[in-house]
XYZ file of C-alpha atoms in Angstrom:
556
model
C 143.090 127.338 -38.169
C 143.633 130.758 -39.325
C 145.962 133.285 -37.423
C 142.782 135.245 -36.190
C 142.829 136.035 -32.526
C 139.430 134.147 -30.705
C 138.009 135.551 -27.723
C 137.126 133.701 -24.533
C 134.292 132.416 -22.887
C 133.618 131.627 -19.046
C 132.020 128.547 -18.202
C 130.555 127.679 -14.894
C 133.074 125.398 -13.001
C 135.418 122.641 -13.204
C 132.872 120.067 -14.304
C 131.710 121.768 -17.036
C 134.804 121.058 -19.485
C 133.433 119.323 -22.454
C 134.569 118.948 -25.796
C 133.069 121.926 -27.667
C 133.768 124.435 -30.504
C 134.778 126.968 -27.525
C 137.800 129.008 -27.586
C 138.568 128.530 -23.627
C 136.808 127.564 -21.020
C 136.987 129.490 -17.793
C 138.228 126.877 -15.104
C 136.599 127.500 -11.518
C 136.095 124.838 -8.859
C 133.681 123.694 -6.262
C 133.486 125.422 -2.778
C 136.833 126.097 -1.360
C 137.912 125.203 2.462
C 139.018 128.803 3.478
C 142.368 128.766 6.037
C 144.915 130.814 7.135
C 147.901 130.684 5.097
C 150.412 128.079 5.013
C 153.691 128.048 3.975
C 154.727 125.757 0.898
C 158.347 126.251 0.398
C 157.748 128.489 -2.440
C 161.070 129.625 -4.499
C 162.304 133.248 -3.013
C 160.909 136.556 -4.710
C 160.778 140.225 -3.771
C 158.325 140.653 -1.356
C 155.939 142.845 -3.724
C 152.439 142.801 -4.888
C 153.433 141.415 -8.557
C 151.632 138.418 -9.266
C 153.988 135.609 -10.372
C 154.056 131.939 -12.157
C 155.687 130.114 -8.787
C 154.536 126.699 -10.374
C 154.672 126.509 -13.947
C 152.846 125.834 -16.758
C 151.592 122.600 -18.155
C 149.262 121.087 -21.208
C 147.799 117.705 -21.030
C 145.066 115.662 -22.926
C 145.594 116.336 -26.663
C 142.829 116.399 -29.127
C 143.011 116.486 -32.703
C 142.055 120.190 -33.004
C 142.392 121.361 -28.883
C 144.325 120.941 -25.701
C 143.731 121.790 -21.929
C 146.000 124.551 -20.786
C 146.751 125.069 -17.024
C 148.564 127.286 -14.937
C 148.751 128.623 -11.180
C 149.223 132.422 -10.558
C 150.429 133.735 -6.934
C 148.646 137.195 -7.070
C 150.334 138.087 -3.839
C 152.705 136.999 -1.442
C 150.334 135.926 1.145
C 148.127 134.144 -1.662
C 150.235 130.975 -1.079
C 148.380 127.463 -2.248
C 145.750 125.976 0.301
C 145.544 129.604 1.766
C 142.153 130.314 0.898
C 143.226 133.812 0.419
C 144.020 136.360 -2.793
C 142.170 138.798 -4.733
C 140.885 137.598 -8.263
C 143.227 138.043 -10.772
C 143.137 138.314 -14.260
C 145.283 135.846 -16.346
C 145.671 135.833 -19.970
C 147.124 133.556 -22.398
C 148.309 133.286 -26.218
C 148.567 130.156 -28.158
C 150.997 130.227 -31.402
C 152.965 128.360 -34.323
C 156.008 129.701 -33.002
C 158.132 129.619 -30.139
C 158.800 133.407 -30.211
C 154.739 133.989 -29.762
C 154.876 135.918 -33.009
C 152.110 134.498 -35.386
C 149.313 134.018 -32.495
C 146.268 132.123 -33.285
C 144.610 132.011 -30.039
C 143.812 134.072 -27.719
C 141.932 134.279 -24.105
C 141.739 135.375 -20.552
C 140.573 133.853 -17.099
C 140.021 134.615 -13.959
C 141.877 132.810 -10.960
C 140.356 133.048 -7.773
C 140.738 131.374 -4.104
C 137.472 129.083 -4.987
C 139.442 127.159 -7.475
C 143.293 127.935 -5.496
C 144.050 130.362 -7.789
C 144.691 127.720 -10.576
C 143.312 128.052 -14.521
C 142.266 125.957 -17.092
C 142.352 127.168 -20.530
C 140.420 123.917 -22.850
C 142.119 125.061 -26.155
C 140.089 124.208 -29.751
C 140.367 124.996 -33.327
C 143.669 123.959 -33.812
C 145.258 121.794 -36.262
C 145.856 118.529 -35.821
C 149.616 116.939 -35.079
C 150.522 120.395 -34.663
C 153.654 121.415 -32.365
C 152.394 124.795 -30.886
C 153.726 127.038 -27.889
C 152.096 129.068 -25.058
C 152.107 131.474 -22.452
C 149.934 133.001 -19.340
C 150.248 136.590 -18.432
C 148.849 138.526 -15.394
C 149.398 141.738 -14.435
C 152.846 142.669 -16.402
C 154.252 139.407 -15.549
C 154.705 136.377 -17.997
C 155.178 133.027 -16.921
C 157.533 130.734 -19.214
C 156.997 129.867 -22.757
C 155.703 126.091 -23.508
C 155.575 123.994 -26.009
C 152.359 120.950 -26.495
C 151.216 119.174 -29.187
C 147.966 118.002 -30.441
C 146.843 114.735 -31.984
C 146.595 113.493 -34.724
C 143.399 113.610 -37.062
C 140.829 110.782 -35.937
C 141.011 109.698 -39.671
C 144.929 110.408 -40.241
C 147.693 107.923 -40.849
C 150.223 107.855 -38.372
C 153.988 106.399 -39.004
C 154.702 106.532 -35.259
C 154.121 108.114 -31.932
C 156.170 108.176 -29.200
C 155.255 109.003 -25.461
C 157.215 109.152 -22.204
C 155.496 106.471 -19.670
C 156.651 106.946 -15.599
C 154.737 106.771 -12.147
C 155.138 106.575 -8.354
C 156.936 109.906 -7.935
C 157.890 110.193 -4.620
C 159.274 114.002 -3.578
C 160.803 112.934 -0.317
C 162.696 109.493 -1.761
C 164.792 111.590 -4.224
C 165.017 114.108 -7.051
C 162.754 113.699 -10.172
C 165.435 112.868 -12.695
C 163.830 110.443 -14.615
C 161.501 113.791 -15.648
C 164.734 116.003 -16.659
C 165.754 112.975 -19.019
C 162.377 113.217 -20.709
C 162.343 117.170 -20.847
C 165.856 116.547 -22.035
C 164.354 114.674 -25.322
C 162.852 116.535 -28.154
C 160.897 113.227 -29.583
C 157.586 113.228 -27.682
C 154.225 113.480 -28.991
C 153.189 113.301 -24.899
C 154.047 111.918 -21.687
C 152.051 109.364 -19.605
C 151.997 109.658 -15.869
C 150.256 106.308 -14.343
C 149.435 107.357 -11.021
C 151.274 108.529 -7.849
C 152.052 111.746 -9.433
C 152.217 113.064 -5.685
C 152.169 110.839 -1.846
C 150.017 111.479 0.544
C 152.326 110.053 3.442
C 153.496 112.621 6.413
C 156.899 113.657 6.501
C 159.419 110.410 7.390
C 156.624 108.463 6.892
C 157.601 106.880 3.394
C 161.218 108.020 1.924
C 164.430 106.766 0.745
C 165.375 103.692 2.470
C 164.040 105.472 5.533
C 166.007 108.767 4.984
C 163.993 111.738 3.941
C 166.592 113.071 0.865
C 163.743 116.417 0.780
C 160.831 117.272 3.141
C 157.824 117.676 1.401
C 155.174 120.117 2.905
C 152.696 119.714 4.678
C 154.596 117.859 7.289
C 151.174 116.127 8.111
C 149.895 113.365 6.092
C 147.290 114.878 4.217
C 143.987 114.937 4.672
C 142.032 118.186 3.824
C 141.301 120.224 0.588
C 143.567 122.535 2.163
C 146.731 119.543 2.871
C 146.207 118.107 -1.285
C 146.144 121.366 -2.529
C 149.786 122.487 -0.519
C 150.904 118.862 -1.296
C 149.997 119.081 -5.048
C 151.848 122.770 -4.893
C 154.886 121.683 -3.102
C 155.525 118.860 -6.343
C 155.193 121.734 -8.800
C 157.868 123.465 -7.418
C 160.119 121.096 -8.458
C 162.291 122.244 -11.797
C 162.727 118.978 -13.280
C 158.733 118.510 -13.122
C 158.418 121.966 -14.350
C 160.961 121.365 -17.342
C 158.855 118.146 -18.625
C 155.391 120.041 -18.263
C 157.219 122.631 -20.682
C 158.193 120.630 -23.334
C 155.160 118.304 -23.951
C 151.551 117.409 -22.837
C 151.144 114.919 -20.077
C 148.038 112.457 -19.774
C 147.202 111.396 -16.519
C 145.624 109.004 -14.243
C 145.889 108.740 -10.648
C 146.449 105.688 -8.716
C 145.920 105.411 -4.876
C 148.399 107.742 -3.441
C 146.577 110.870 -4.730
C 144.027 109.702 -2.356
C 145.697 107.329 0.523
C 147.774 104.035 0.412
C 145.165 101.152 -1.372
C 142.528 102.969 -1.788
C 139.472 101.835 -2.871
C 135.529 103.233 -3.285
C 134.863 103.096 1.049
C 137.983 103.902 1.755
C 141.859 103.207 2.378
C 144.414 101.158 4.201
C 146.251 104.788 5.016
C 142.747 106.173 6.003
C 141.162 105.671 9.974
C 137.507 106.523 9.643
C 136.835 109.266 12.599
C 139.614 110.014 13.292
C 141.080 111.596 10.062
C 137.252 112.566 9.178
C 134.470 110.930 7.003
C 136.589 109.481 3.530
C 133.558 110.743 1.462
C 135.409 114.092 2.708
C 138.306 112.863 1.800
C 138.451 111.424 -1.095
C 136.092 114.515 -2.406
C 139.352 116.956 -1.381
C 142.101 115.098 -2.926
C 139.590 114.841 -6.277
C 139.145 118.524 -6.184
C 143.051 119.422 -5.865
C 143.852 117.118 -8.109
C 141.369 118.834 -10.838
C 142.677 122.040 -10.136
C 146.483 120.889 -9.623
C 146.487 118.868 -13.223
C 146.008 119.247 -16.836
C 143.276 116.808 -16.639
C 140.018 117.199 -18.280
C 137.615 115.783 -15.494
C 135.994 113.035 -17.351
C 132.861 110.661 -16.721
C 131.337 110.623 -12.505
C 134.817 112.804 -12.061
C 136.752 110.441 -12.608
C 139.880 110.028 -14.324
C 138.761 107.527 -17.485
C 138.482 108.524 -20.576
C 139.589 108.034 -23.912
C 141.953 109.681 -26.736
C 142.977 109.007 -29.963
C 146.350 109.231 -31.865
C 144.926 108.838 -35.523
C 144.338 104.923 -36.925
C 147.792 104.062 -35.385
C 146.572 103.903 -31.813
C 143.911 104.485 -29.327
C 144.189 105.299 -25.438
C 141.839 104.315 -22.597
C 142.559 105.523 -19.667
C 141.086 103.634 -16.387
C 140.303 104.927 -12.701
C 140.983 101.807 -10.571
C 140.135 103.856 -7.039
C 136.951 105.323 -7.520
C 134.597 102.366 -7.900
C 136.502 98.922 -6.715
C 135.764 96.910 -4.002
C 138.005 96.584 -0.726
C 140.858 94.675 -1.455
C 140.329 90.850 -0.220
C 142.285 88.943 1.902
C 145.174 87.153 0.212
C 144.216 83.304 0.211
C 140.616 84.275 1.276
C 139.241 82.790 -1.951
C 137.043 85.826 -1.811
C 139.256 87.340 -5.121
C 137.005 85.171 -6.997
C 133.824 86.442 -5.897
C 132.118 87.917 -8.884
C 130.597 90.390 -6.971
C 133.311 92.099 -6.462
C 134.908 94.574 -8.648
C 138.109 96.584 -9.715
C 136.904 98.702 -12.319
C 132.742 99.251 -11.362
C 130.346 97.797 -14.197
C 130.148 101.203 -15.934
C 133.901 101.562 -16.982
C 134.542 97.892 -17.378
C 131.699 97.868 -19.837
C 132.617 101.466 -21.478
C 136.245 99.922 -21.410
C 135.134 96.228 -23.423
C 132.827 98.603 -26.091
C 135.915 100.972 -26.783
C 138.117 98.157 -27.288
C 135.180 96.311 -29.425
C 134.236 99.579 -31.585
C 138.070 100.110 -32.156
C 139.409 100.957 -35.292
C 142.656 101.566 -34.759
C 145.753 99.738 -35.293
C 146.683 99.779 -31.261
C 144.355 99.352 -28.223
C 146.710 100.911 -25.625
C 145.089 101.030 -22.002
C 146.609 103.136 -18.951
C 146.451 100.799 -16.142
C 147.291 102.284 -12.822
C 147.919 98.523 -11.474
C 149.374 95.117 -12.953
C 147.132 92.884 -14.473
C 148.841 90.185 -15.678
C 148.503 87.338 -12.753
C 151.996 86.756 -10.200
C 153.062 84.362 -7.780
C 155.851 84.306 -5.814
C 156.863 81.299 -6.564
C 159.737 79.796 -4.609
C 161.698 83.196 -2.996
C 163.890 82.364 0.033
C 162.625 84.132 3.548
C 164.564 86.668 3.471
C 163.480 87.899 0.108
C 160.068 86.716 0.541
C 159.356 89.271 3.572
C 159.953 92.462 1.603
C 158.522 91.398 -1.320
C 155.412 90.399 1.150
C 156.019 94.090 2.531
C 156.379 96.336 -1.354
C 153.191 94.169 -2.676
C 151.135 94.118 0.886
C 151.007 90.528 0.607
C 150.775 88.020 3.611
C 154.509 86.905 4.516
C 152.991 83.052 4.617
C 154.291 82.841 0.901
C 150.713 83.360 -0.290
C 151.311 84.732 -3.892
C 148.755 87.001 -5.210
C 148.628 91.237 -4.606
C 145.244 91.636 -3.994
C 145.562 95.355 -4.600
C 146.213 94.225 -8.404
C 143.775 92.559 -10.863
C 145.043 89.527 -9.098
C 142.293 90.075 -6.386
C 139.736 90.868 -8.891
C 139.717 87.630 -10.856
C 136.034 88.151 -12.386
C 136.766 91.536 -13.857
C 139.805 90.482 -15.530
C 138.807 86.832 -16.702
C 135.136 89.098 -18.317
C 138.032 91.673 -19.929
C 140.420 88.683 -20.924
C 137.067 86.558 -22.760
C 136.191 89.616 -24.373
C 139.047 90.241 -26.179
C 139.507 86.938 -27.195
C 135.773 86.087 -28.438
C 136.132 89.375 -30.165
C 139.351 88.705 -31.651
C 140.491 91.889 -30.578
C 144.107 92.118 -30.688
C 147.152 94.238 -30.240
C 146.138 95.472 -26.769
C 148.553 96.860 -24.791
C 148.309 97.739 -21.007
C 150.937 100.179 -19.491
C 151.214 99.968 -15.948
C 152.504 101.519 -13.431
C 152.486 101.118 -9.477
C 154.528 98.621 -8.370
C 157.689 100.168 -8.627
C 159.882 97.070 -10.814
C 159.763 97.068 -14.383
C 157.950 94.175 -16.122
C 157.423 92.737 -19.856
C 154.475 90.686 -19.380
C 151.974 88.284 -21.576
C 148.668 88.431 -20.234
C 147.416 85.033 -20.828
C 144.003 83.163 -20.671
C 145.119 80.900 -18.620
C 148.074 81.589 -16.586
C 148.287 78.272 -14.882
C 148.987 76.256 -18.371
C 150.485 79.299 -20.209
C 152.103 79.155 -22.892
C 149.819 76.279 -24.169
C 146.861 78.254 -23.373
C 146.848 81.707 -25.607
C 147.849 84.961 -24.843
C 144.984 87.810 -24.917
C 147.064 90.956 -24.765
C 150.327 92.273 -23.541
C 151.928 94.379 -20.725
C 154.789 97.267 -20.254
C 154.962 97.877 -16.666
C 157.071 100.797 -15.623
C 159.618 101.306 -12.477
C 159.161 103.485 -10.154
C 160.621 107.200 -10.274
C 161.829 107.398 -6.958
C 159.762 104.810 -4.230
C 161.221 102.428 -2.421
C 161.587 98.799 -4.910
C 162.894 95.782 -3.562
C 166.435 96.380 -2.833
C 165.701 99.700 -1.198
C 163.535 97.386 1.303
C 166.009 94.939 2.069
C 168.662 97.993 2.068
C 171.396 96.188 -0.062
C 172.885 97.245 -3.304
C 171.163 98.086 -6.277
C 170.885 95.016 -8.431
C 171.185 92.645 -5.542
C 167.924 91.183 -5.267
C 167.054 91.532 -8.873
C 170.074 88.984 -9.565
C 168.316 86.169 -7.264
C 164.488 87.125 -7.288
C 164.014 88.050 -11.195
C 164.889 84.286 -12.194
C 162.448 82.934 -9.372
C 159.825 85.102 -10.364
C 160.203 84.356 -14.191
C 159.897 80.771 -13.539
C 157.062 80.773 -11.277
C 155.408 82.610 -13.970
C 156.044 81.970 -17.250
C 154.493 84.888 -19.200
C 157.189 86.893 -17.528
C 159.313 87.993 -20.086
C 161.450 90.269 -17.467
C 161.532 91.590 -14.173
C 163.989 94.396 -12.671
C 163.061 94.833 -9.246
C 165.627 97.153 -7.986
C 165.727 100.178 -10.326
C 164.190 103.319 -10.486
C 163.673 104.858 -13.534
C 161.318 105.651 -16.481
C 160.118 104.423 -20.102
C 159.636 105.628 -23.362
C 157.096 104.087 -25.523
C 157.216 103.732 -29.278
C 154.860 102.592 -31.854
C 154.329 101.927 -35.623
C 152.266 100.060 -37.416
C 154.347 97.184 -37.412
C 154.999 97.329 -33.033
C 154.533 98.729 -29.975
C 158.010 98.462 -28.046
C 158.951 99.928 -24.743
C 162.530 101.553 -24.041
C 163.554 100.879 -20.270
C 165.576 103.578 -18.900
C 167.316 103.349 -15.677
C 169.122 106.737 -13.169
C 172.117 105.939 -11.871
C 171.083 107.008 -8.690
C 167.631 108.936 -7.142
C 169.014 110.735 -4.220
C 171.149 112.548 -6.459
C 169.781 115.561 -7.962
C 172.074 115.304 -11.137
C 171.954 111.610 -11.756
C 172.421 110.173 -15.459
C 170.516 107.945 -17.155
C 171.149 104.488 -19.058
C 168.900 102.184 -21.384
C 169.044 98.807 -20.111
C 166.270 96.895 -21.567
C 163.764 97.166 -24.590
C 160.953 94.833 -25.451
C 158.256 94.668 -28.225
C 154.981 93.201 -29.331
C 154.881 93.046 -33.258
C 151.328 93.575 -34.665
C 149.278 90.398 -34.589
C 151.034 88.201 -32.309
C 149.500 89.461 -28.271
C 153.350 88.278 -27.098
C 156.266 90.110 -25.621
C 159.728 89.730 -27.275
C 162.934 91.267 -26.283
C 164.706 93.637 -28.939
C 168.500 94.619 -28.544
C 168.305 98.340 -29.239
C 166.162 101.150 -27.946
C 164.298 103.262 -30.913
């Protein structure tokens, strides 16, 4: 792309981001809920008219030649998120080669306005691919901080590597975001994965560390309206160590159930009483629209969250919604996880997800999975470790041993997906996972119940949580307690478990080549501490060709 300046162009809303030889695209938003303002434990500033970047900047879904650009301005002081309230605002942005903003090649400006929470979305193209490239958003004399992103690769471009952070279940009153500082703190990353609980939805106390709130969130309420998600999603972006990894590379996201309610699925949620907390239509249609505004996500098919990126002939991404079109979770033991009718993924995306895989050329198939999907039983836990494992996985505490919530209780959609990839011989897929807040190096076989003589189909890298409650947190002992008695249980109960830590919070960094795909397991030495270190403790790999799990002695 040449150093020429490119004017912008307004589009008209939110759902009308789509890929297109456009220099922006103006972000707006559906109908707003209009309320008095709230307060959202913004940082302190002089109590002046200057509008101001209270929540960062961020970049997210790379393309080859473009990336999405997002910001929120305050334009005034009583223009606070979920407020409903703020004059329009003019906000302008410069994309360049260089961190110093001197040789611009992009241009544009927006317009934030109450309808959309005073949040912008700048959709970025004509760039160059696998291009480092740094940004900034200006309105009225003030700048907010510079950025970097990075876009992909060329669809047609050999890769050597890529490397992406990978974390999840980030839970603001539970502890400090470390395990984003440590990432921020690395200058390696092509992007960063967030699988789902980027925010909670719980009220205050509700849901925290062991019981203790370490940080109140805001609102106090559990939240409910467009005007709750949109103070919730504001109160996260406060955070520094969130805003220092949004400034360093793009994310790619996908939400999970807490940025709609606990176990959510398409008629509702476990954490959702019909009536009483309104219609979940209502519901779920608020937390969609903050989170479109609040994120560097380009809404993608229905508004959902899947969609699909690629990283040059090393690796492909797909990226899954599991909330938006599943059926309600079954009873554990019902026999009703069978039932073909019911579904995890809707037909649609489980047969847009089996064509991608199918059509791919690639030397990867990596696919963001909000939820685990290789099978789990319990196996044989003592009581007193059986309970709270009953009580993290919403199990029965009869010793039943399946998470229904999981592809576990959607046995028809993963047994179609599993077939498919093996009729096809498609291989080196590679699910990331996040949401059950242990780290996991999985095998996802055919046939779990006579695995390993029965053949793997793909593999899986689940990821710890960043700060929710895991296993020892529930039975309130020392970190590393339960791991040492459950983790050997669990691995022989199920034998394509390669590893289990259930007791650690933490994050991973994934790293790929032509010859594997291996995941680095990082660890914090502690998540109520706002300056805790961090430690590798594990790293495992799946070399090209082989749909198994091994463990390597050495992080990348």
């Amino acid at each position: 792309m040449t150093s020429r300046s490119r004017s912008s162009e307004a589009s008209k809303g939110l759902n009308s981001l789509s890929p297109r030889r456009r220099t922006v695209v103006k972000a707006a938003a559906a109908t707003a809920v209009l309320a008095g303002p709230l307060a959202v434990g913004l940082p302190a500033r002089a109590a002046d008219q200057a509008p101001a970047f209270l929540h960062g900047v961020a970049s997210g879904d790379p393309l080859p030649d473009g990336i999405l650009l997002w910001t929120r301005v305050t334009p005034a002081p009583d223009a606070t998120p979920g407020s409903g309230v703020g004059p329009d605002t003019e906000v302008s942005w410069v994309v360049a080669t260089d961190k110093t903003l001197a040789n611009v090649v992009a241009k544009g400006s927006l317009t934030a306005t109450a309808a959309s929470d005073h949040t912008v979305k700048a959709d970025i193209r004509g760039l160059d691919p696998a291009t480092d490239y740094w940004f900034r958003f200006s309105a009225g004399g003030t700048d907010s901080p510079v950025a970097r992103t990075r876009t992909a690769p060329a669809a047609d471009a050999s890769v050597s590597g890529l490397r992406f952070g990978v974390v999840t279940c980030a839970n603001w009153e539970a502890g400090y975001f470390a395990a984003y500082r440590h990432l921020a703190a690395r200058n390696d990353l092509d992007a960063w994965l967030h699988l789902g609980d980027y925010i909670y939805e719980y009220k205050s106390g509700e849901y925290a560390a062991r019981g203790t709130v370490v940080r109140p969130h805001a609102p106090a309420n559990e939240i409910i309206t467009l005007t709750d998600y949109r103070i919730r999603h504001a109160k996260y972006k406060t955070d520094p160590d969130l805003q220092a990894l949004h400034l360093k590379a793009p994310v790619v996201a996908i939400w999970d159930d807490h940025e709609f309610a606990d176990n959510a699925w398409s008629g509702g949620a476990v954490n959702h009483t019909e009536g009483a907390e309104g219609t979940w239509t209502a519901r779920k249609a608020a937390a969609k629209q903050a989170y479109f505004e609040w994120m560097p996500v380009r809404p993608a098919i229905e508004g959902t969250t899947y969609r699909r990126l690629r990283f040059g002939k090393l690796a492909d991404l797909s990226l899954l919604d599991l909330r938006s079109f599943r059926s309600q979770q079954a009873s554990a033991g019902s026999g009703s996880v069978d039932d073909p009718s019911r579904t995890i993924t809707g037909r649609a995306q489980l047969d847009w997800l089996k064509a991608g895989l199918k059509a791919s050329d690639t030397r990867w198939r990596l696919v963001g999975n909000s939820v685990m999907i290789a099978p789990f039983v319990i196996g044989s836990l003592t009581a007193d470790l059986l309970k709270p494992l009953a009580k993290l996985l919403d199990l029965p505490q009869d010793g039943i041993g399946v998470n229904t919530d999981q592809w576990d209780g959607y046995t028809h959609d993963r047994r179609e997906l599993l077939d498919h990839l093996r009729s096809n011989a498609i291989g080196n897929t590679v699910f990331l996972t996040g949401d059950i807040h242990m780290s996991w190096a999985n095998d996802v076989p055919v046939n779990a119940g006579t695995y390993p003589l029965s053949p793997s189909a793909a593999t899986e890298f689940v990821i710890t949580s960043v700060t929710s409650d895991n296993l020892d947190d529930i039975v309130k002992v020392p970190e590393g307690t339960v791991s040492a008695i459950a983790a050997p249980l669990i691995e022989a109960a199920n034998r394509h478990v390669h590893w289990v830590d259930t007791d650690r919070h933490g994050y991973g960094v994934l790293d790929i080549t032509d010859e594997r795909a291996q995941m680095d397991y990082y660890v914090l030495s502690d998540r109520t501490d706002r300056n805790a270190t961090s430690t590798w403790v594990r790293s495992y790999r799946t070399r090209s060709g082989t749909q198994k799990v091994e463990r390597t002695y050495a992080p990348v």
